[in-house]
PDB file of N, CA, C and O in Angstrom:
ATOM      1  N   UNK A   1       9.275   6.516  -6.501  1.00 90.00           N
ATOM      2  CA  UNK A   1       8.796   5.483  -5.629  1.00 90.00           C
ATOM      3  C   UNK A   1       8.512   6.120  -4.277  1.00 90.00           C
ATOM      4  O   UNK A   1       9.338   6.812  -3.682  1.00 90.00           O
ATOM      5  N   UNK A   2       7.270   5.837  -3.823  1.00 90.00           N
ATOM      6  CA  UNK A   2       6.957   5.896  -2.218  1.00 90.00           C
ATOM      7  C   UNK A   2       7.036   5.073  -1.302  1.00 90.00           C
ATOM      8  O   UNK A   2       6.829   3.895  -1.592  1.00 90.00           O
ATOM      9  N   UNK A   3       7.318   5.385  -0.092  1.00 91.00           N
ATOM     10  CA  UNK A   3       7.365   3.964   0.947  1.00 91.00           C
ATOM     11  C   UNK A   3       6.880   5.261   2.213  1.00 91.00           C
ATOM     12  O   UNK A   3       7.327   6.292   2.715  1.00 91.00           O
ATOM     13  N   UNK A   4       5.320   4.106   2.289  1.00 90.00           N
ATOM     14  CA  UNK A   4       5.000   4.596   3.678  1.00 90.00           C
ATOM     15  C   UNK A   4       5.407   4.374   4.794  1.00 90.00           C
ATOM     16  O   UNK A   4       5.674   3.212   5.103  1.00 90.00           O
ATOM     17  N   UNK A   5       5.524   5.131   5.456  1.00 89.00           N
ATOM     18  CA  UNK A   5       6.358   4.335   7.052  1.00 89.00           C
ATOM     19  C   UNK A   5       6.104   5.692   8.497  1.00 89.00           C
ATOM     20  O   UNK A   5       5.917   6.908   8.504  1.00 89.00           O
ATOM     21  N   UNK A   6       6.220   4.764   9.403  1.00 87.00           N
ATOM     22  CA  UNK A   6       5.990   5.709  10.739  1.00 87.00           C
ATOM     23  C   UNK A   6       7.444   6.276  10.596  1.00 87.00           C
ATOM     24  O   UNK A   6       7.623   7.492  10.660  1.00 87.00           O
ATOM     25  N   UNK A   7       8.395   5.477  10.420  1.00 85.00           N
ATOM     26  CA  UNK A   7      10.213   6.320  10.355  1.00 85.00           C
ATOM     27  C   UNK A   7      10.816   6.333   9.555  1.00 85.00           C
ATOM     28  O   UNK A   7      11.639   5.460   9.283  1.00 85.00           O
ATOM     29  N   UNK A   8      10.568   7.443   8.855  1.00 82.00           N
ATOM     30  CA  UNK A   8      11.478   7.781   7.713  1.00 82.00           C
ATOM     31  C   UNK A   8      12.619   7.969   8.225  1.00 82.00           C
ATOM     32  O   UNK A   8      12.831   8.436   9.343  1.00 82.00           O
ATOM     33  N   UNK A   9      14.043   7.336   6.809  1.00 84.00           N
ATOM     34  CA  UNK A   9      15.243   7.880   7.657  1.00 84.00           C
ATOM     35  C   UNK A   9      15.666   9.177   7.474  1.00 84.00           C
ATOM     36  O   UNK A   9      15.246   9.890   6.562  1.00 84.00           O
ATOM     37  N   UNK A  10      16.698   9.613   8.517  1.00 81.00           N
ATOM     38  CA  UNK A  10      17.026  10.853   8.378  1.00 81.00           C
ATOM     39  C   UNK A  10      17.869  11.576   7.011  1.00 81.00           C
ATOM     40  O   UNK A  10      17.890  12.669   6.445  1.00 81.00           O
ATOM     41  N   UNK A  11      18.730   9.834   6.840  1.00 75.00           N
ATOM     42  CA  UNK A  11      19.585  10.415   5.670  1.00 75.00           C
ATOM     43  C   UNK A  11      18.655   9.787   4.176  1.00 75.00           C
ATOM     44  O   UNK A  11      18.161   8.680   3.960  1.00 75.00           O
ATOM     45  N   UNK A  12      18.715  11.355   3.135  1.00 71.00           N
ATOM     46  CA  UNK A  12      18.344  10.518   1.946  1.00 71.00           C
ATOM     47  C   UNK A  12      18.960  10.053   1.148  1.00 71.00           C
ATOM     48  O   UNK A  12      19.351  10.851   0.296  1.00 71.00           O
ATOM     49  N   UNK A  13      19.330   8.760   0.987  1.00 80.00           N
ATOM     50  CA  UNK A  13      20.894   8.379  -0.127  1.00 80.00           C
ATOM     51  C   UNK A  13      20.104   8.432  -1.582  1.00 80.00           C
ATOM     52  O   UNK A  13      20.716   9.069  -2.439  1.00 80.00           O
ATOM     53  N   UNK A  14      18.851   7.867  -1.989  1.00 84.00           N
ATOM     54  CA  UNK A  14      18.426   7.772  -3.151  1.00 84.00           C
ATOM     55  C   UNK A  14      17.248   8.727  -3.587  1.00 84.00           C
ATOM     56  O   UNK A  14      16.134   8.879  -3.086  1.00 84.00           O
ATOM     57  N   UNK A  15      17.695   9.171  -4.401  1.00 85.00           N
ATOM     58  CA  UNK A  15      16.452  10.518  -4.404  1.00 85.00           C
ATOM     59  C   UNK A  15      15.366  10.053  -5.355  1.00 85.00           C
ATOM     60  O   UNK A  15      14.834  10.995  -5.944  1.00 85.00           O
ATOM     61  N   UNK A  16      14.984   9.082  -5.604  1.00 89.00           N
ATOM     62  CA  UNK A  16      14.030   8.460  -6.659  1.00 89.00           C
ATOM     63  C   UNK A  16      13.241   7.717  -5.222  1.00 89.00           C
ATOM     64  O   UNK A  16      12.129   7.217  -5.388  1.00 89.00           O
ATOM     65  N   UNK A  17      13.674   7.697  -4.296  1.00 89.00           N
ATOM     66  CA  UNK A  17      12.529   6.812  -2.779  1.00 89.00           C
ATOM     67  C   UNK A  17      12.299   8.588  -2.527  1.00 89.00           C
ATOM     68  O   UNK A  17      13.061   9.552  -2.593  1.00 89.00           O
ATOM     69  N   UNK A  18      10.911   8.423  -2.227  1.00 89.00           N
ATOM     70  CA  UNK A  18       9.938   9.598  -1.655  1.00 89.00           C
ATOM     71  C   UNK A  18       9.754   9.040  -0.248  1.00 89.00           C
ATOM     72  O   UNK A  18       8.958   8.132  -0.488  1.00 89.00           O
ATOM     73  N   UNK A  19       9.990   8.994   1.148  1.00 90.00           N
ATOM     74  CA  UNK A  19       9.332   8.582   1.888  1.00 90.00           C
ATOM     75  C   UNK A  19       7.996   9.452   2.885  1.00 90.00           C
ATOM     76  O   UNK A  19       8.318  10.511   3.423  1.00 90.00           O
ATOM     77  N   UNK A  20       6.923   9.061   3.017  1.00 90.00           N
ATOM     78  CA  UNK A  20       5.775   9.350   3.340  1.00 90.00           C
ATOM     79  C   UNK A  20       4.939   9.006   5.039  1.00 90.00           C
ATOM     80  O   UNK A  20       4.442   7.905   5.279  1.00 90.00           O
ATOM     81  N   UNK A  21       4.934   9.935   5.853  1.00 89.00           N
ATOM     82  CA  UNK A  21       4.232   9.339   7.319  1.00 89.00           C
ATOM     83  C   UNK A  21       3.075  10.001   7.163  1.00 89.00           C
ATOM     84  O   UNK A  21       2.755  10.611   8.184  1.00 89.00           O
ATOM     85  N   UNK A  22       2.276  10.115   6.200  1.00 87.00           N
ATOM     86  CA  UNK A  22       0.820  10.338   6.306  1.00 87.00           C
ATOM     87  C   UNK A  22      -0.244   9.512   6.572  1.00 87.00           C
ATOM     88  O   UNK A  22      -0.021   8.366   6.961  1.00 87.00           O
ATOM     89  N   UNK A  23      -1.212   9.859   6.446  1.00 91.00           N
ATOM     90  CA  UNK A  23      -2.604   8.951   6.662  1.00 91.00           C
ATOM     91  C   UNK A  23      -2.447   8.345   5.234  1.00 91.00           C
ATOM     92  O   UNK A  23      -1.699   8.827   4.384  1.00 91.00           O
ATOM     93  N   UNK A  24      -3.430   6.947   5.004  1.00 93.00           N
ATOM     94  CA  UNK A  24      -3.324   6.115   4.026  1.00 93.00           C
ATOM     95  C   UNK A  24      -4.171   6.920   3.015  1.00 93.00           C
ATOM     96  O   UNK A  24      -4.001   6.462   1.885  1.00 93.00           O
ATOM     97  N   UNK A  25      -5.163   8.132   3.043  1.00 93.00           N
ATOM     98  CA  UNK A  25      -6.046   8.693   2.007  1.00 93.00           C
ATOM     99  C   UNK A  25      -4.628   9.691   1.223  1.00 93.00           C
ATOM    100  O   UNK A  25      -4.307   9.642   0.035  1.00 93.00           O
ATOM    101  N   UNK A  26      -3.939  10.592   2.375  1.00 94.00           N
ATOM    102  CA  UNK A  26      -3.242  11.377   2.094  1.00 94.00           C
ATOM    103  C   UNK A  26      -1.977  10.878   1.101  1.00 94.00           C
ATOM    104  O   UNK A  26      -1.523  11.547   0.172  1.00 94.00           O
ATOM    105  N   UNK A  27      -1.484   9.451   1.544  1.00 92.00           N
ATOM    106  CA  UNK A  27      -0.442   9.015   0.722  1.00 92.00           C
ATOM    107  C   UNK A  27      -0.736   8.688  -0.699  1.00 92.00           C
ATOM    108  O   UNK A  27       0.067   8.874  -1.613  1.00 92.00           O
ATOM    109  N   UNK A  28      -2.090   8.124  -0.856  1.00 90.00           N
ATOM    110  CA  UNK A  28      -2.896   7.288  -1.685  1.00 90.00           C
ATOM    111  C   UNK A  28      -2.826   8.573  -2.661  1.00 90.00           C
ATOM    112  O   UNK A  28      -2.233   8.495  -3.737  1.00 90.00           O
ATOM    113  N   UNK A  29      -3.324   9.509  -2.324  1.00 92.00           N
ATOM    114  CA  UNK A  29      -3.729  10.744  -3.043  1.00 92.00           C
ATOM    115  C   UNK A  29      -2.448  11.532  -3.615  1.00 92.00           C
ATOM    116  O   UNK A  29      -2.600  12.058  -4.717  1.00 92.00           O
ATOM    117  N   UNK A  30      -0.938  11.694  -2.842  1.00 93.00           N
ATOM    118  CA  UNK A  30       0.494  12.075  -3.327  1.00 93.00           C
ATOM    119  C   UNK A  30       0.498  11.029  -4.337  1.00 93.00           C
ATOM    120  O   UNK A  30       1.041  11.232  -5.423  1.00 93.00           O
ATOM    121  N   UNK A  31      -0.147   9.768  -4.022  1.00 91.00           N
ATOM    122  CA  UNK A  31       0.508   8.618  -5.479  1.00 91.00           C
ATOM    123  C   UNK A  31       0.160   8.920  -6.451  1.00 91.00           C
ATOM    124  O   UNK A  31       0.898   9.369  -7.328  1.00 91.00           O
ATOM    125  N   UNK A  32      -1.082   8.749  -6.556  1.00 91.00           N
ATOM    126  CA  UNK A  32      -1.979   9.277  -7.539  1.00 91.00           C
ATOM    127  C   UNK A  32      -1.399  10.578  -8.194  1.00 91.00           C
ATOM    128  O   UNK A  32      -0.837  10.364  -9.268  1.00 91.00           O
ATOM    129  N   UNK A  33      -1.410  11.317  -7.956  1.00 93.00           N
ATOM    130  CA  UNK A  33      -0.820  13.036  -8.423  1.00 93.00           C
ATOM    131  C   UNK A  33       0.300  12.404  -9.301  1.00 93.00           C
ATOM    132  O   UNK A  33       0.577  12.612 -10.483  1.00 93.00           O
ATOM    133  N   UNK A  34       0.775  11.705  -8.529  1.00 93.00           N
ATOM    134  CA  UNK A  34       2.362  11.307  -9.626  1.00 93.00           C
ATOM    135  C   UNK A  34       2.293  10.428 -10.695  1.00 93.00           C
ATOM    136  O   UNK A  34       3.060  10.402 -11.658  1.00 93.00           O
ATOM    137  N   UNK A  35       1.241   9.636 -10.462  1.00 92.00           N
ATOM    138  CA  UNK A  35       0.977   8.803 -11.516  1.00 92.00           C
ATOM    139  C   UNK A  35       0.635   9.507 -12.837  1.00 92.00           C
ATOM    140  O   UNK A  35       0.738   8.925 -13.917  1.00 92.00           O
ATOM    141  N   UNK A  36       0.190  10.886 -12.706  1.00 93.00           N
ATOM    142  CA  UNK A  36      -0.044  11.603 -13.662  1.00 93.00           C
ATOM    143  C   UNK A  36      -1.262  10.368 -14.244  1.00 93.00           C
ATOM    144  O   UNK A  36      -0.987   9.756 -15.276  1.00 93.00           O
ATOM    145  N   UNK A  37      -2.536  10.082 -13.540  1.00 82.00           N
ATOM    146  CA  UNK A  37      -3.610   9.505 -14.402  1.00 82.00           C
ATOM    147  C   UNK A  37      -2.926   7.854 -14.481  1.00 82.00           C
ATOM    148  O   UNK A  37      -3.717   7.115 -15.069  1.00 82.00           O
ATOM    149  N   UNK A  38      -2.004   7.327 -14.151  1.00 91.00           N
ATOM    150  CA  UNK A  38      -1.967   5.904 -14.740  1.00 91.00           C
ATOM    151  C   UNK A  38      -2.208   5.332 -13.127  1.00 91.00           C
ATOM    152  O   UNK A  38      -2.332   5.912 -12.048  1.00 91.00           O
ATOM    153  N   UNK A  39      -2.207   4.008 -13.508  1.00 90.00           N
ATOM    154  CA  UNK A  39      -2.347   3.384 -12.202  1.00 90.00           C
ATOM    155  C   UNK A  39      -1.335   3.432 -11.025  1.00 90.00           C
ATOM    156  O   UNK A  39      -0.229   3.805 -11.415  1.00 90.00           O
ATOM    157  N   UNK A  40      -1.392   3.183  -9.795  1.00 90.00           N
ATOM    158  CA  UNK A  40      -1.065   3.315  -8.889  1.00 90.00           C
ATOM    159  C   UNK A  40      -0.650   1.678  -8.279  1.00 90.00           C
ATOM    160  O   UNK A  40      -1.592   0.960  -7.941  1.00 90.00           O
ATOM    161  N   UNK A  41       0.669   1.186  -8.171  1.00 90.00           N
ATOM    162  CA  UNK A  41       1.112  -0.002  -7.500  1.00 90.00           C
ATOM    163  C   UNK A  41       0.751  -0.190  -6.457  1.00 90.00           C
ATOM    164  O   UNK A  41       0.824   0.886  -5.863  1.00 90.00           O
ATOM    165  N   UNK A  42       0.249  -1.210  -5.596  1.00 89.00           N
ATOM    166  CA  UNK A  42       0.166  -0.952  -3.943  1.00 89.00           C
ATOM    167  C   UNK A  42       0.978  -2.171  -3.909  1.00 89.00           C
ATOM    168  O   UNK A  42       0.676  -3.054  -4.712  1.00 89.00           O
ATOM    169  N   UNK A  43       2.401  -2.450  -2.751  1.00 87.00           N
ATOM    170  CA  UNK A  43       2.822  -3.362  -2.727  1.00 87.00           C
ATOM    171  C   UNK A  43       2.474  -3.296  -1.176  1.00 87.00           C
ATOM    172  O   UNK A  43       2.377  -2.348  -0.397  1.00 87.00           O
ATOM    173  N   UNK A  44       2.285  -5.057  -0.992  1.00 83.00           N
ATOM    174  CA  UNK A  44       2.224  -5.746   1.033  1.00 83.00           C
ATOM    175  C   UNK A  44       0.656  -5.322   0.871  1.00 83.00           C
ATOM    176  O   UNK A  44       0.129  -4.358   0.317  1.00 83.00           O
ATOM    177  N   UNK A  45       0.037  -6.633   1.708  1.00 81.00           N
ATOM    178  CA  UNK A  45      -0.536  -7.070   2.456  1.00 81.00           C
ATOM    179  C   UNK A  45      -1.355  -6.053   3.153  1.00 81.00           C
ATOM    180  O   UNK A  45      -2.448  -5.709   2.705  1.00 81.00           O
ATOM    181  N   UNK A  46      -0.849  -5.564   4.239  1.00 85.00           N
ATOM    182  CA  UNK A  46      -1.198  -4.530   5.061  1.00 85.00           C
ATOM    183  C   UNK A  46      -1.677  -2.924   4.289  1.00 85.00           C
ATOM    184  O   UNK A  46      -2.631  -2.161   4.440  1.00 85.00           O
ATOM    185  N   UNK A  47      -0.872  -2.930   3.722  1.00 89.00           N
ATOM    186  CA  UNK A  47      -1.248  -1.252   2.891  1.00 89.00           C
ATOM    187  C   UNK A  47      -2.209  -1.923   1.802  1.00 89.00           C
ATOM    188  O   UNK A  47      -3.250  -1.289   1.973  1.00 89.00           O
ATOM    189  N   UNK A  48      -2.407  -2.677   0.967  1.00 87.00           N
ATOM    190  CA  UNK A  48      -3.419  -3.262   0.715  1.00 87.00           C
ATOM    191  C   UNK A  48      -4.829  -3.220   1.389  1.00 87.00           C
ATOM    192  O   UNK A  48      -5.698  -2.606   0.771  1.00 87.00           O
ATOM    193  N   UNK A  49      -5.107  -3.705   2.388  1.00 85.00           N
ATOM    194  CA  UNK A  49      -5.844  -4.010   3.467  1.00 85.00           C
ATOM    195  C   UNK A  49      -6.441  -2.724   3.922  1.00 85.00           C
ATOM    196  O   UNK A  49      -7.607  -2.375   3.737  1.00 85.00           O
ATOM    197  N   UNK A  50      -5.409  -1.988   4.602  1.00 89.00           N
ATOM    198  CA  UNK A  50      -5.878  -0.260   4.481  1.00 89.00           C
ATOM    199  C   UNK A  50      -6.420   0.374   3.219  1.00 89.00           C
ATOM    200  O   UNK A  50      -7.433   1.066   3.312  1.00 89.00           O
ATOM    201  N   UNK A  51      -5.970   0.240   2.321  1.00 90.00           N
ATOM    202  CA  UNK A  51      -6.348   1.148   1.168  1.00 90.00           C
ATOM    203  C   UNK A  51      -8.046   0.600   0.919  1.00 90.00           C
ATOM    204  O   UNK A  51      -8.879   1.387   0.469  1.00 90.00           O
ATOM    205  N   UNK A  52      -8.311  -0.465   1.184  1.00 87.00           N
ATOM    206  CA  UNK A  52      -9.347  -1.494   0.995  1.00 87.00           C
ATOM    207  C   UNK A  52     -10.371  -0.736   1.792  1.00 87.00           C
ATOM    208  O   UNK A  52     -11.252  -0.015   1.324  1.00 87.00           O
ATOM    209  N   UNK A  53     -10.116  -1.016   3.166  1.00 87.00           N
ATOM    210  CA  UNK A  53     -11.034  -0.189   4.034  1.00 87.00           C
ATOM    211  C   UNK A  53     -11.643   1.425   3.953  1.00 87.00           C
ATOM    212  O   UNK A  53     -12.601   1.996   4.473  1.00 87.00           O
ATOM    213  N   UNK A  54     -10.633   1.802   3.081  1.00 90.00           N
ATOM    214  CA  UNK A  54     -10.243   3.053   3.060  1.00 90.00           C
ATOM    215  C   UNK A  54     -11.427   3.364   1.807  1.00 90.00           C
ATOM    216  O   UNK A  54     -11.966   4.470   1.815  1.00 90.00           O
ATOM    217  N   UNK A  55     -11.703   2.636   1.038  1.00 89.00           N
ATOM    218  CA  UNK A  55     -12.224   2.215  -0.290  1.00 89.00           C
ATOM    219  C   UNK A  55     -11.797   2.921  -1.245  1.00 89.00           C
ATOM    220  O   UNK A  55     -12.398   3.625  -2.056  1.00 89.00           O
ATOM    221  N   UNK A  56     -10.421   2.630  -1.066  1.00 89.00           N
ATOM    222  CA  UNK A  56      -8.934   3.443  -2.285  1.00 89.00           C
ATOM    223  C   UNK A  56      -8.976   2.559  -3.501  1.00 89.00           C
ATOM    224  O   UNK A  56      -8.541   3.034  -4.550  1.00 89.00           O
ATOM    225  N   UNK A  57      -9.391   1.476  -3.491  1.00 88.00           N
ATOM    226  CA  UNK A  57      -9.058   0.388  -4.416  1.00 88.00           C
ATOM    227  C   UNK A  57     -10.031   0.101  -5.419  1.00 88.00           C
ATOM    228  O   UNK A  57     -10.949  -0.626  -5.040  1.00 88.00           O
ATOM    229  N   UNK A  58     -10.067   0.569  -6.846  1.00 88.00           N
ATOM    230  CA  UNK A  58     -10.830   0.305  -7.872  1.00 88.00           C
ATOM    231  C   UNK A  58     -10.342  -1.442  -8.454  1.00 88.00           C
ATOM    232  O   UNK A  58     -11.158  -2.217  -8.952  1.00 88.00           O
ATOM    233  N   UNK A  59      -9.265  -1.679  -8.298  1.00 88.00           N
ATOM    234  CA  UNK A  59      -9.231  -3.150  -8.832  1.00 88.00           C
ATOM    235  C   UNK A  59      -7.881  -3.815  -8.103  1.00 88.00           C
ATOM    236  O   UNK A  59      -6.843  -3.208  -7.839  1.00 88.00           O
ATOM    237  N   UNK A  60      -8.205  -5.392  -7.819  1.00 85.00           N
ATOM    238  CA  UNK A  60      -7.000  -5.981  -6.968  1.00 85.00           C
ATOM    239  C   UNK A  60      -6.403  -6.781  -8.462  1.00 85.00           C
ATOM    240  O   UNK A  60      -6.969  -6.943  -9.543  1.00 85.00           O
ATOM    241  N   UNK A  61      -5.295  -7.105  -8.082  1.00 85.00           N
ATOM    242  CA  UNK A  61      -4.644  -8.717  -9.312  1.00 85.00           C
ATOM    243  C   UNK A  61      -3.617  -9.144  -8.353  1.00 85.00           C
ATOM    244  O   UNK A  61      -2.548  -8.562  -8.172  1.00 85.00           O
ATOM    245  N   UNK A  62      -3.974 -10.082  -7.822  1.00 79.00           N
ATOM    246  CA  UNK A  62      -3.289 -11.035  -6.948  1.00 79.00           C
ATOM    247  C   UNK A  62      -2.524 -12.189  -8.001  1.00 79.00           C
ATOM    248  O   UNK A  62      -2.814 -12.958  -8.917  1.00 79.00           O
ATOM    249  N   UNK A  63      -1.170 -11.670  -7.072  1.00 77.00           N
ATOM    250  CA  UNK A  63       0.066 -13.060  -7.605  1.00 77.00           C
ATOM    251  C   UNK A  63       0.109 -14.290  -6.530  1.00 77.00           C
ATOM    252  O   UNK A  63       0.632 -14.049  -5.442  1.00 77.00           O
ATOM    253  N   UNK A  64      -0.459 -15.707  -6.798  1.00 74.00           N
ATOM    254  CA  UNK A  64       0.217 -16.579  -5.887  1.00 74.00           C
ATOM    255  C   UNK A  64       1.567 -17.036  -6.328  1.00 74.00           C
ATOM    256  O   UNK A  64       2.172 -17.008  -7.400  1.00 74.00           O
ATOM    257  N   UNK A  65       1.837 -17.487  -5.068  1.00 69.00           N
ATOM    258  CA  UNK A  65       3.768 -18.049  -5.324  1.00 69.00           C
ATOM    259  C   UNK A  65       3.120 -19.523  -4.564  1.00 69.00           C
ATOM    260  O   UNK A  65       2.418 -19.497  -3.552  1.00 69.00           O
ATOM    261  N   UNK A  66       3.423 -20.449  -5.107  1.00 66.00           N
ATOM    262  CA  UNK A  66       3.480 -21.890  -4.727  1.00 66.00           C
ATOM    263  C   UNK A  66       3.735 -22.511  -3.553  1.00 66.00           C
ATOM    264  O   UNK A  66       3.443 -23.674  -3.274  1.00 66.00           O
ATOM    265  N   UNK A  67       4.497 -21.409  -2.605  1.00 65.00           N
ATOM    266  CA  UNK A  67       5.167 -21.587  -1.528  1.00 65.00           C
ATOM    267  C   UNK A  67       4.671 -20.688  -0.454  1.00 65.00           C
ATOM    268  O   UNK A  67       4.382 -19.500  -0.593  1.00 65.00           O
ATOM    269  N   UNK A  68       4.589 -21.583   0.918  1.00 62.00           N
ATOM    270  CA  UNK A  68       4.517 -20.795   2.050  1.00 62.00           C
ATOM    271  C   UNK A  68       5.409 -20.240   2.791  1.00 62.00           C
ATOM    272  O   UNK A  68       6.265 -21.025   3.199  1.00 62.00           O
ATOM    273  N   UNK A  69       5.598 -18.371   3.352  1.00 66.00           N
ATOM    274  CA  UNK A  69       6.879 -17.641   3.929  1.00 66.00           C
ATOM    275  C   UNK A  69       6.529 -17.570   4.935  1.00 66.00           C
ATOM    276  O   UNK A  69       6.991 -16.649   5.609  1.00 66.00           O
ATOM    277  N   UNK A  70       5.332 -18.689   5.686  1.00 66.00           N
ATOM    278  CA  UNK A  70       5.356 -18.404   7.215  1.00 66.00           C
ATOM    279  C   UNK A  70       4.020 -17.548   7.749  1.00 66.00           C
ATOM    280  O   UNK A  70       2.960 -17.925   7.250  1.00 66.00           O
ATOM    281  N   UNK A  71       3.969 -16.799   8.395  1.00 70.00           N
ATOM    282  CA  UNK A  71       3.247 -15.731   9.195  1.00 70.00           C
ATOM    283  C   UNK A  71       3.204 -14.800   8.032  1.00 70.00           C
ATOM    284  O   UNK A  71       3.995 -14.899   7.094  1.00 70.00           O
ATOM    285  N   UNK A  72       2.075 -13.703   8.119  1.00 69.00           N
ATOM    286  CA  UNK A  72       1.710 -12.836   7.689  1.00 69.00           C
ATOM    287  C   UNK A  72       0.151 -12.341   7.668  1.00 69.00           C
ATOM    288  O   UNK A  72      -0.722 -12.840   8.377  1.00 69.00           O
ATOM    289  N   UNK A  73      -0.038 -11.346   6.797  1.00 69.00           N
ATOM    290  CA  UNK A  73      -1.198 -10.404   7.198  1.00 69.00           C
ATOM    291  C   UNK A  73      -2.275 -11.363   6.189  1.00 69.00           C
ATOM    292  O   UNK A  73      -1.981 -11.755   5.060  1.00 69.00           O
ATOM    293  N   UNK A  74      -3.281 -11.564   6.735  1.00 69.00           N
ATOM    294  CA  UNK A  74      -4.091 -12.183   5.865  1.00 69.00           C
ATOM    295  C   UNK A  74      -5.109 -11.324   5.354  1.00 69.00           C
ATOM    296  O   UNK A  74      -5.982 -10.646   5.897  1.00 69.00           O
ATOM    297  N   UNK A  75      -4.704 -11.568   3.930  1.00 65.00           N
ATOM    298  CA  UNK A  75      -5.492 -10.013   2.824  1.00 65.00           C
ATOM    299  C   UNK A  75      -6.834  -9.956   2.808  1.00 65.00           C
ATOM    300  O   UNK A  75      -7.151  -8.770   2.715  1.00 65.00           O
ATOM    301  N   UNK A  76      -7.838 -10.698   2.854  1.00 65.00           N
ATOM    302  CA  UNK A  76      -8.926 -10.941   2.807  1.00 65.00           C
ATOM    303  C   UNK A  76      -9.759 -11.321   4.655  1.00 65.00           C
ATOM    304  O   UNK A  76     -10.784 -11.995   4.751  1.00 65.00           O
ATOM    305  N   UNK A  77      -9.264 -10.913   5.488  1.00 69.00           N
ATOM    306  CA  UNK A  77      -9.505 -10.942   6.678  1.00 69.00           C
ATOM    307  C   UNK A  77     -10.535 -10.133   6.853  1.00 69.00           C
ATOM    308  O   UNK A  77     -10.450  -9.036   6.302  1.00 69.00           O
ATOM    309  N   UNK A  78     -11.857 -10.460   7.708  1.00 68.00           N
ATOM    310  CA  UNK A  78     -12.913  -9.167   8.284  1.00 68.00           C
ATOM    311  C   UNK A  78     -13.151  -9.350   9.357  1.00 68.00           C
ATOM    312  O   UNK A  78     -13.137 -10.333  10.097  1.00 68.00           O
ATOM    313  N   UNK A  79     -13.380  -8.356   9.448  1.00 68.00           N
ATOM    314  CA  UNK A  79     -13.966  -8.526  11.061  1.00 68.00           C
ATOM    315  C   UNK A  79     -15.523  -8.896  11.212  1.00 68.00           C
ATOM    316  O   UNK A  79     -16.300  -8.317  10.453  1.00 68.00           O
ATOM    317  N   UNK A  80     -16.011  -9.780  12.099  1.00 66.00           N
ATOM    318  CA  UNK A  80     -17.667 -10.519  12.126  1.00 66.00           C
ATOM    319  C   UNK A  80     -17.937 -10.450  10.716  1.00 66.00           C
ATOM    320  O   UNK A  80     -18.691  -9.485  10.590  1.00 66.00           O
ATOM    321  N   UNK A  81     -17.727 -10.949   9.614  1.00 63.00           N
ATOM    322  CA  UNK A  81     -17.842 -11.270   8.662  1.00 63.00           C
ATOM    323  C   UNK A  81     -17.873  -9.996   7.607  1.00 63.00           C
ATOM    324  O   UNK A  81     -18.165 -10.396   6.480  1.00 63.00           O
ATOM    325  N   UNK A  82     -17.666  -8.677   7.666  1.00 68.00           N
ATOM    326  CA  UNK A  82     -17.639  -8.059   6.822  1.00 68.00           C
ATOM    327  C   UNK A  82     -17.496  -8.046   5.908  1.00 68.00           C
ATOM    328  O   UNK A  82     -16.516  -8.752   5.668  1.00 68.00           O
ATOM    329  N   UNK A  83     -18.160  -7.356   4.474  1.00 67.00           N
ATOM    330  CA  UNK A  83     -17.831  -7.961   3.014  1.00 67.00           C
ATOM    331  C   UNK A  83     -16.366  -6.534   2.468  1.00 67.00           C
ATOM    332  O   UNK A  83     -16.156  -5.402   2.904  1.00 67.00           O
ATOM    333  N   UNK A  84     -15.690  -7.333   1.407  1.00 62.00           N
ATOM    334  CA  UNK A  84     -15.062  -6.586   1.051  1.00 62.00           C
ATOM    335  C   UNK A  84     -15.454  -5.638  -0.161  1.00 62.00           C
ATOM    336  O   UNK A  84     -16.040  -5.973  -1.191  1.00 62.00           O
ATOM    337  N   UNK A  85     -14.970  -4.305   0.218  1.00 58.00           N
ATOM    338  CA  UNK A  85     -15.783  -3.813  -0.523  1.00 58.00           C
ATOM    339  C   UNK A  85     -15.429  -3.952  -2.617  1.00 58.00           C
ATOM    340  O   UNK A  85     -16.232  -3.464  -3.413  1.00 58.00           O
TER     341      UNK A  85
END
């Protein structure tokens, strides 16, 4: 498992978490390698969104949940109407 982040912690307790402060092509591309050819998970909103722009993303499958958690990143957001790619 990877988790991108600006702060990785110092201590590693679980050695199955990889943590990653690269650019979103560079992380995208360590995933991939590991996937050994199968697909690649993207979990959140935001790294979503990047990978999108990024045009990392051959296919989305969106889960709704019935319920609203408030605030968050809205996945389908553009700027002056941009299409997604």
């Amino acid at each position: 498992m990877f988790v991108l982040t600006h702060h990785a912690p110092d201590d590693d307790e679980d050695e199955t978490i990889t943590f990653l402060s690269d650019d979103i092509r560079s992380a995208g591309a360590t995933g991939l390698r590991a996937t050994e050819g199968k697909n690649l998970l993207i979990i959140g909103a935001s790294l979503a969104c990047q990978c999108l722009e990024a045009g990392l993303i051959d296919e989305i499958l969106v889960h709704v949940a019935p319920i609203l958690l408030g605030d968050g990143v809205r996945f389908f957001a553009r700027k002056a109407g941009e299409q997604v790619a």
